[in-house]
Coordinates of C-alpha atoms and ligand atoms in Angstrom, one line a residue:
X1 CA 7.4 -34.4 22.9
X2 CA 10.2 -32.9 22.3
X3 CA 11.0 -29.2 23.5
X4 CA 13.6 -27.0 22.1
X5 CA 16.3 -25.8 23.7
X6 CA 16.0 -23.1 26.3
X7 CA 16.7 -19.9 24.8
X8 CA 19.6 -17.3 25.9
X9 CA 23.1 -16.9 26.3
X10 CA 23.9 -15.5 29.9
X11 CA 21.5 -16.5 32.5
X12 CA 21.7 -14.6 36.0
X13 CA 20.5 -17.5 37.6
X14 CA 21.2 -21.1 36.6
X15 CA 18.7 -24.0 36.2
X16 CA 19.5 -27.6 37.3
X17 CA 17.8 -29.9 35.3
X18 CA 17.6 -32.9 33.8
X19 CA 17.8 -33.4 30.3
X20 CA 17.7 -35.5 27.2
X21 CA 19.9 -34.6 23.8
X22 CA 18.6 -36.2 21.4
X23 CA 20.8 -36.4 17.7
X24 CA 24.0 -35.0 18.1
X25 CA 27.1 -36.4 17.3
X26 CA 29.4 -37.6 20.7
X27 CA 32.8 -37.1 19.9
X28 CA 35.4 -39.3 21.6
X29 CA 38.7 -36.9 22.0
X30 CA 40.8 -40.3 22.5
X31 CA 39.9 -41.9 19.1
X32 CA 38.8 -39.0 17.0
X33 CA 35.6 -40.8 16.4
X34 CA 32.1 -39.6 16.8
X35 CA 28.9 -41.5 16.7
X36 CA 25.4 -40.2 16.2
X37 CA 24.2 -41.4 20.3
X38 CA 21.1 -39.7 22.7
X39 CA 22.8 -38.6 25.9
X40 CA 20.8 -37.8 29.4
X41 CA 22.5 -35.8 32.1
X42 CA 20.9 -35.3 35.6
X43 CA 22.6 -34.1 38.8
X44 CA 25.5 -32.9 37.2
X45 CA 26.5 -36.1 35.7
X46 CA 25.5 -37.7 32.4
X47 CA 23.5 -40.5 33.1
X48 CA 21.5 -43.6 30.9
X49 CA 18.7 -42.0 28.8
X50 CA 16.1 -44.9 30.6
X51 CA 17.4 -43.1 33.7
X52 CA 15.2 -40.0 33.3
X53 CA 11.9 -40.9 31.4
X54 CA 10.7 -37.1 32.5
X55 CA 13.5 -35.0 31.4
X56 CA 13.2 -32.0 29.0
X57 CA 14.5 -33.5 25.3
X58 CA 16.7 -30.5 23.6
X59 CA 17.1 -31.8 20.0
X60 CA 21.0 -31.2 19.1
X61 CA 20.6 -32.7 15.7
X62 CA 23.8 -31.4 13.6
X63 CA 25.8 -31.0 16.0
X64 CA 28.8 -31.9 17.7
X65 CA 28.8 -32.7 21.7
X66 CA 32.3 -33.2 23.6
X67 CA 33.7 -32.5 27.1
X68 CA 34.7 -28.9 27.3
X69 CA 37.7 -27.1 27.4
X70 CA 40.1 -26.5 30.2
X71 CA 42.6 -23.8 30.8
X72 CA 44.8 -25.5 33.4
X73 CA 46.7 -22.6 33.7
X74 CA 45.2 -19.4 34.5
X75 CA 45.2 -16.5 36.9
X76 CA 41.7 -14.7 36.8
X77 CA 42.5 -11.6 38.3
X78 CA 45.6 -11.0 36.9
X79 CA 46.5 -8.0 35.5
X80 CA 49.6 -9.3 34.6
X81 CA 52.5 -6.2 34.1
X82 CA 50.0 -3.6 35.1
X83 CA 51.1 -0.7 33.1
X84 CA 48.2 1.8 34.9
X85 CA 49.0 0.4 38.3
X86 CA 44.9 -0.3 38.5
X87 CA 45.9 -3.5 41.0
X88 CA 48.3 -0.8 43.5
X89 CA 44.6 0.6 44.3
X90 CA 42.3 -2.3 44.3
X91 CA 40.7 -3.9 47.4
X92 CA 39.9 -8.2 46.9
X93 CA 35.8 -7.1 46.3
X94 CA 37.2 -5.1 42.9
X95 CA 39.6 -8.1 41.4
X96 CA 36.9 -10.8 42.9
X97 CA 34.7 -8.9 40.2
X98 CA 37.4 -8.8 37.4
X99 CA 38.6 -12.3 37.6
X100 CA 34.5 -13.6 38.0
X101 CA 33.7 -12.0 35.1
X102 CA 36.6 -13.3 33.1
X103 CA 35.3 -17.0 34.0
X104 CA 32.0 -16.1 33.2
X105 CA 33.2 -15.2 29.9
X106 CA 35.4 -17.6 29.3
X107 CA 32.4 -20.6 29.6
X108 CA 30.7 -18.5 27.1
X109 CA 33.2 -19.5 24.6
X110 CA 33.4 -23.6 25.4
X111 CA 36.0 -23.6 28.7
X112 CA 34.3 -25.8 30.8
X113 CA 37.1 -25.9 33.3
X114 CA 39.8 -23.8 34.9
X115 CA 42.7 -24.5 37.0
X116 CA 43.9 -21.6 39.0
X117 CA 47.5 -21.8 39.4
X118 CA 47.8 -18.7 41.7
X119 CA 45.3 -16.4 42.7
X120 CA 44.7 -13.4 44.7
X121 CA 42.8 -13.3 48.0
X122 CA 41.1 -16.8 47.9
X123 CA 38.9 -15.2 44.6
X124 CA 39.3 -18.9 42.6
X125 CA 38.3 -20.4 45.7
X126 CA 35.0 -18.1 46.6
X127 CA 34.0 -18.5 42.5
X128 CA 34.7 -21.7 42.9
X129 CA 32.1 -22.7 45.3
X130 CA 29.1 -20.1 43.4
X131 CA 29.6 -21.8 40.2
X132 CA 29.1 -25.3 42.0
X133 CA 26.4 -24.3 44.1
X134 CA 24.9 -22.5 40.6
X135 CA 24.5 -19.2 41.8
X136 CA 26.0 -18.0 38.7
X137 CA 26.4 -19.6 35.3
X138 CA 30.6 -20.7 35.3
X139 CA 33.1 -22.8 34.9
X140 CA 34.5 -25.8 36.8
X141 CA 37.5 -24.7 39.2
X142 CA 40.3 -26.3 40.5
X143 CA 42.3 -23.5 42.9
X144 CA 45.3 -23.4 44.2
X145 CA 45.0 -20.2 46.0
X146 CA 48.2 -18.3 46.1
X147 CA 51.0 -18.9 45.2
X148 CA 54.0 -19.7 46.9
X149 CA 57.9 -18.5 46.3
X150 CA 60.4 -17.5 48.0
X151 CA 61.2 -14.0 48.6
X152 CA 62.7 -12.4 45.3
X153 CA 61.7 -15.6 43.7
X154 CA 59.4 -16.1 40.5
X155 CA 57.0 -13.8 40.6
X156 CA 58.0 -10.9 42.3
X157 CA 57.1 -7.7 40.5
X158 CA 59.3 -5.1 41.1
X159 CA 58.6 -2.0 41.7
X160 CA 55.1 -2.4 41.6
X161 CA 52.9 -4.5 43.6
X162 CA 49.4 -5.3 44.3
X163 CA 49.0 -4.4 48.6
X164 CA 45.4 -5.0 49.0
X165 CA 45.0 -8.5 47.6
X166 CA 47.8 -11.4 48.7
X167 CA 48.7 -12.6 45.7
X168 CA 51.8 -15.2 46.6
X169 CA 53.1 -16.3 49.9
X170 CA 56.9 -15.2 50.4
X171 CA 58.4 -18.3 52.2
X172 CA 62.0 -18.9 53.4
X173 CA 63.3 -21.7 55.2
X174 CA 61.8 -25.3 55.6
X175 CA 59.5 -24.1 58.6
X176 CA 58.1 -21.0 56.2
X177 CA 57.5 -23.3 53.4
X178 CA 55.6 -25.8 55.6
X179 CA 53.6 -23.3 57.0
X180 CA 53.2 -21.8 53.6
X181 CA 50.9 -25.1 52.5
X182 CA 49.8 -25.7 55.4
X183 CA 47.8 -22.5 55.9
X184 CA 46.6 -23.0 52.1
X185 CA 45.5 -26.6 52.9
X186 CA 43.8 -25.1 55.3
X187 CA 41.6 -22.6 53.4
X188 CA 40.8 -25.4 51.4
X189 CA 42.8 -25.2 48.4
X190 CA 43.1 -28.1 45.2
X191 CA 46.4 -27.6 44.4
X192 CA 49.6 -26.0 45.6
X193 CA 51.4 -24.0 43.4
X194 CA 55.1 -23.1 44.0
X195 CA 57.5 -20.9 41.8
X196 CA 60.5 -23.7 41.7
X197 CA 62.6 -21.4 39.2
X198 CA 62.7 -18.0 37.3
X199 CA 60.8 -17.6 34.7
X200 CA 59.7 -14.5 31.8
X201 CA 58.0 -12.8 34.5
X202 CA 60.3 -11.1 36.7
X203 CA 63.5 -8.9 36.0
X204 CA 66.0 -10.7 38.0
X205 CA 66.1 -14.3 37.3
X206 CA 66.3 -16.1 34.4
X207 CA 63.6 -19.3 33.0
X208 CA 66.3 -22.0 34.8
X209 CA 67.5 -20.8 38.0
X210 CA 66.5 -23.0 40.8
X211 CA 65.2 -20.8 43.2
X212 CA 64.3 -23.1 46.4
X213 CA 66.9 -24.8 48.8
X214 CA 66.7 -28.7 49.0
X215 CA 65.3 -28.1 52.3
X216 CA 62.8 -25.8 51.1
X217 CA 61.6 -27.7 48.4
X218 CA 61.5 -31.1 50.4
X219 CA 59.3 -29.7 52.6
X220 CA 56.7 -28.4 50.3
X221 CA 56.7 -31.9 48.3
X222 CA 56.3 -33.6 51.9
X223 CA 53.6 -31.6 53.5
X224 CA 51.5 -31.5 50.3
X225 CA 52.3 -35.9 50.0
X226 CA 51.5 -36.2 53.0
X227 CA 47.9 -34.3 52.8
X228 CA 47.0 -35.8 49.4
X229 CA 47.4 -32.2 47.9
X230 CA 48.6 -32.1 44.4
X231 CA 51.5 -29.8 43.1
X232 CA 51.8 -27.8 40.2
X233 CA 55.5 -26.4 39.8
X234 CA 56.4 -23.2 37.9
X235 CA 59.5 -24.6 37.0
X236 CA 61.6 -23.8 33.6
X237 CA 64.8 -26.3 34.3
X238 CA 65.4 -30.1 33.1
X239 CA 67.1 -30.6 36.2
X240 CA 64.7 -29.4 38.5
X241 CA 61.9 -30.4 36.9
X242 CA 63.4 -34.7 36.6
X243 CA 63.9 -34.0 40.9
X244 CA 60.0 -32.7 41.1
X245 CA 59.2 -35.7 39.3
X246 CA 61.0 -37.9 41.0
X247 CA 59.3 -36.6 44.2
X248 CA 56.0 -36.8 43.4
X249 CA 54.8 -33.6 42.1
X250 CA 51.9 -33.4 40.0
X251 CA 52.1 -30.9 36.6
X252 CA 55.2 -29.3 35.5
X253 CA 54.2 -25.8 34.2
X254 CA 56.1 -24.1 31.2
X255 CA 58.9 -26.4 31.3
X256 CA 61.1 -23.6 29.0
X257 CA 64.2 -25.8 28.5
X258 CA 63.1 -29.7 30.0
X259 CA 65.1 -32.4 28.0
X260 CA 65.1 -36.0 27.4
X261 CA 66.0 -37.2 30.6
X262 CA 63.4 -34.9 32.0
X263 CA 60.7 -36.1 30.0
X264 CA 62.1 -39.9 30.5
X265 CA 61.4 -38.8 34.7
X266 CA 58.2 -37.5 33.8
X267 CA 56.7 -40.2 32.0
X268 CA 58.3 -42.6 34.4
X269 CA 56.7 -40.9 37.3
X270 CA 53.3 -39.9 35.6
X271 CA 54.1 -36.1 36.5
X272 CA 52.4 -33.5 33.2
X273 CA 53.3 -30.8 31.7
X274 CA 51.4 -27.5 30.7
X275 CA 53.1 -26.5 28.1
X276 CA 51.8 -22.4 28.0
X277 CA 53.5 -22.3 24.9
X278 CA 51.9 -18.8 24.1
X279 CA 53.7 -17.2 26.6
X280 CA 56.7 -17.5 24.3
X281 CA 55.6 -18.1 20.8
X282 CA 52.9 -15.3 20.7
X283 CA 55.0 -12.0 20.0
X284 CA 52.3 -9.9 18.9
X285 CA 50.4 -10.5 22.5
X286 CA 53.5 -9.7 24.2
X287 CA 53.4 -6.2 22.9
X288 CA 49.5 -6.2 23.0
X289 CA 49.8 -6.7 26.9
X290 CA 52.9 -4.3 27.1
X291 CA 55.3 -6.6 28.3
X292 CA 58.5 -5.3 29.6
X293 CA 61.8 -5.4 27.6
X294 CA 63.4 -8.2 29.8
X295 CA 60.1 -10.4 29.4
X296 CA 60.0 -9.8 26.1
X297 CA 63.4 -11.0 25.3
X298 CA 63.8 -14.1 27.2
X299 CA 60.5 -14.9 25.8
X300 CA 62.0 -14.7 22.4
X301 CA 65.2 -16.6 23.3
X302 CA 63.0 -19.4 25.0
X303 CA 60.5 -20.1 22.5
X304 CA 62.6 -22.5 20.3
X305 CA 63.8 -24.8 22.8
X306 CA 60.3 -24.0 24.5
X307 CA 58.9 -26.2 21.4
X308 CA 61.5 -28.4 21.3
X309 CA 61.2 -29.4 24.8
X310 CA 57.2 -29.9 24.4
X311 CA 57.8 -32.1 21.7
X312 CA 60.4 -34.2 23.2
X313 CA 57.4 -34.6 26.4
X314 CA 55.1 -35.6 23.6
X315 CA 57.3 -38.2 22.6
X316 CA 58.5 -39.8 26.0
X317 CA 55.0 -40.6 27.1
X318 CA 54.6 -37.5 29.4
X319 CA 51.0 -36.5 29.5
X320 CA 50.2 -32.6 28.5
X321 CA 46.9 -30.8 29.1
X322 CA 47.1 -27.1 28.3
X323 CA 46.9 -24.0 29.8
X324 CA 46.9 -19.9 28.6
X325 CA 48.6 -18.3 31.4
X326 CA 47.0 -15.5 29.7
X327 CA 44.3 -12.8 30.0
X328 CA 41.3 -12.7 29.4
X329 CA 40.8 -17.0 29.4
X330 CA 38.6 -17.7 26.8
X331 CA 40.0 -15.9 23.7
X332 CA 43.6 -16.5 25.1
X333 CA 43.2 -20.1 25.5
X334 CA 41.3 -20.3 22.0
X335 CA 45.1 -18.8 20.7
X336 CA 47.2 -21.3 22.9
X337 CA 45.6 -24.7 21.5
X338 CA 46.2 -23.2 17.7
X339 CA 49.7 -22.4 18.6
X340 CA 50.4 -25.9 19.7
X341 CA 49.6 -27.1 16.3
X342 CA 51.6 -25.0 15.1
X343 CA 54.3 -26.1 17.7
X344 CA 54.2 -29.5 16.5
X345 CA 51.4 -31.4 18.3
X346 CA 48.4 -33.0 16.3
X347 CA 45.2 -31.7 16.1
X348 CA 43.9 -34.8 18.0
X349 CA 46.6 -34.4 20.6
X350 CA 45.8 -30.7 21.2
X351 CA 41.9 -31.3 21.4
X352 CA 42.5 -34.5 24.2
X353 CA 45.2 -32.3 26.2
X354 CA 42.5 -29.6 25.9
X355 CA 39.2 -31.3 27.0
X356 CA 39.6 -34.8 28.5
X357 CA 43.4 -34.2 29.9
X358 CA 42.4 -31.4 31.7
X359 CA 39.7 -33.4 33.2
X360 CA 42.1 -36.3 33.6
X361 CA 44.6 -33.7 35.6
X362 CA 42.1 -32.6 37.6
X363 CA 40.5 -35.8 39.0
X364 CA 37.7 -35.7 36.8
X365 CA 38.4 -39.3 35.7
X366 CA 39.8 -40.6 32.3
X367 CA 36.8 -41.0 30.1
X368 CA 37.5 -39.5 26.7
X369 CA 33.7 -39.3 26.1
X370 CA 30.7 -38.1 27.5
X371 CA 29.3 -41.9 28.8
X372 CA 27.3 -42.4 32.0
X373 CA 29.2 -41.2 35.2
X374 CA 30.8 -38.9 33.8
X375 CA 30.8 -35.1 34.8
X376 CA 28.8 -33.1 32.7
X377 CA 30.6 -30.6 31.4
X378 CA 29.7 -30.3 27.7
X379 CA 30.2 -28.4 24.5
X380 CA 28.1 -28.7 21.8
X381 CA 29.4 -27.5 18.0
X382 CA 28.5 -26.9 14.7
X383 CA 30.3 -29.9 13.2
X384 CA 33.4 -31.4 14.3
X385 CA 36.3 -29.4 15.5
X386 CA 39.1 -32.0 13.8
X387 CA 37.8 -31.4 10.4
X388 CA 37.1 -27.5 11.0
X389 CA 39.1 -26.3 13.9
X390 CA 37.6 -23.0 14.0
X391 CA 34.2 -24.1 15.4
X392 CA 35.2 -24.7 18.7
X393 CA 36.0 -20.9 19.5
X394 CA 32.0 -20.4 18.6
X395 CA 30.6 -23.2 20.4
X396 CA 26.7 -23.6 20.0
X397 CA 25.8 -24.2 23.7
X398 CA 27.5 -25.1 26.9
X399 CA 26.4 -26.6 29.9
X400 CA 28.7 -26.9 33.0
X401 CA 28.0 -29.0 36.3
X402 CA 25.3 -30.7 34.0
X403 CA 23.6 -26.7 33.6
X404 CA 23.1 -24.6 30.4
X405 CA 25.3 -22.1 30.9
X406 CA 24.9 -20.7 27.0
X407 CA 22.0 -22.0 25.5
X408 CA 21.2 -22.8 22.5
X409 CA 19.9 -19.6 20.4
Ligands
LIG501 ZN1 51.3 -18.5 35.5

């Protein structure tokens, strides 16, 4: 018998299940191909449909199923500039809400997953765990706590500061550095994010300035080798960038003005790139979120070589999966993976950077389609997003951790 699907978009509570989908189309973000195939999940993971004879049967006929999207780089809580001041006053309890409800939002609109490249107070980490454990309906998180730079470094937002929540770690010196990820291993962080160079963010710097010692920044790249901890490197210069490589790090983030021999190190060493290439190509956001004059120009005078350098990743080999930087996720992110088209990547490149490289970047494994063992974190659309792009910013249904989190209604 078959049952419909549950009906519903924002349930307090979440239901595991098990389930069958019966008539959709799977589409495989590697190929571009899609294939009229039942799929079963159970536990969280997609499973064979002889697996679970007793599952509820959802019928999905017309539509589209994929892995969902990823924002790989994203700060929930951020209130990025703060032109009211709102985060000199707030406690962790007051941003914990903000950011939670920012995920929360974000799944509604398809992003399955979100990798928190600094955050405030151990917030990614605390939603984190209740989307897992399905207290609440959210996404998939992969947290690096906060951040770490040194002091004046990346990041630093002069004259105003949050001094409730601990946003970044101010490390100098080899010892401070190792004690910096240490302590953030510790709480039980995914990642480690460290501010390498300057960036748009903060007045005094500029997007290429290398902004660690050699002793400082051998000691983060050892202590986070060492402990199997991944690192994601805020980092605008080719130069910088080729050396992370080289020494294992994980993602390069931004990447303003990489070049060839960059990207050559990248691909060699199978280090990615988010490319956040909103945060210079989208002008009218810029003065949407009142970005500062000094922002707002070196976002301008970066965004051409911004592409350029993208492109010239795309071309070495080096692997991309994408990322907002931007608030709020879903609606921000939705903007980044159209601007990437526009930057020069393919439809098909943006969607796999978007869904199955995220998952790929994360540990999620390098299926490009929902097949048995994989996780199940699923969108489900009204036709296929290569042909009509604009249908994966209104997805159907979601279902994260192998749960409905929007339902079909
Ligand atoms: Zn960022």
């Amino acid at each position: 018998m078959t049952h419909p699907m549950p009906v519903g978009t924002a349930p307090a509570l979440v239901t595991d299940g098990e389930w069958i989908i019966r008539g959709a189309q799977v589409l495989d973000v590697g190929t571009g191909e899609s294939a009229r195939r039942d799929l079963a999940v159970a536990a969280g993971i997609v499973v064979p449909v002889a697996d679970v004879p007793d599952a509820a049967e959802v019928d999905a006929t017309g539509l589209t199923v994929l892995f969902g999207l990823w924002d790989c780089h994203a700060h929930p809580g951020s209130l990025m500039y703060d032109p009211t001041g709102q985060s000199y006053f707030e406690g962790p309890a007051e941003w914990s809400v903000r950011a939670g409800h920012n995920l929360m939002a974000a799944a509604q609109l398809g992003v399955t997953g979100v990798r928190a490249t600094a955050e405030a107070s151990r917030v990614d980490l605390t939603w984190s765990r209740a989307f897992e454990q399905g207290l609440v309906a959210g996404p998939r998180l992969r947290c690096a706590g906060a951040g770490i730079r040194t002091t004046g470094g990346h990041g630093t937002a002069f004259p105003r500061r949050a001094i409730e929540v601990e946003w970044e770690i101010a490390a100098d010196g080899p010892a401070e550095m190792r004690r910096a990820v240490r302590s953030l291993i510790e709480q039980g962080v995914h990642w480690i994010k460290v501010m390498l160079t300057g960036g748009l963010y903060s007045a005094h710097e500029t997007v290429e300035d290398s902004q660690l010692t050699d002793d400082e920044f051998e000691a983060v790249l050892d202590i986070a080798n060492r402990r199997g901890v991944p690192v994601a490197a805020h980092c605008g210069s080719a130069r910088v960038a080729e050396r992370f490589a080289r020494a294992g790090g994980r993602s390069v983030e931004h990447g303003y003005a990489l070049d060839e021999r960059a990207a050559t190190a990248m691909a060699a060493a199978g280090t990615w790139l988010v490319p956040t290439i909103g945060v210079t190509h989208d002008e009218a956001m810029m003065v949407e979120d009142g970005w500062p004059d000094h922002a707002q120009f070196r976002a301008r005078s970066s965004a051409a070589r911004h592409a350029e350098a993208m492109l010239a990743c795309a071309e070495a080999g080096v692997r991309i999966a994408t990322g907002a930087d931007l608030n709020p996720i879903g609606p921000r992110l939705h903007a980044e993976l159209v601007l990437l088209q526009r930057a020069g990547l393919t439809p098909l490149q943006v969607l796999y950077a978007a869904t199955a490289g995220g998952r790929a970047l994360n540990g999620l494994g390098e299926a490009t389609a929902p097949v048995p063992g994989t996780a199940a974190d699923l969108i489900f659309t009204e036709g296929n997003p290569l042909a009509e792009w604009s249908v994966l910013a209104q997805p159907r249904a979601v279902m994260t951790f192998g749960r409905f989190v929007k339902t079909l209604a």
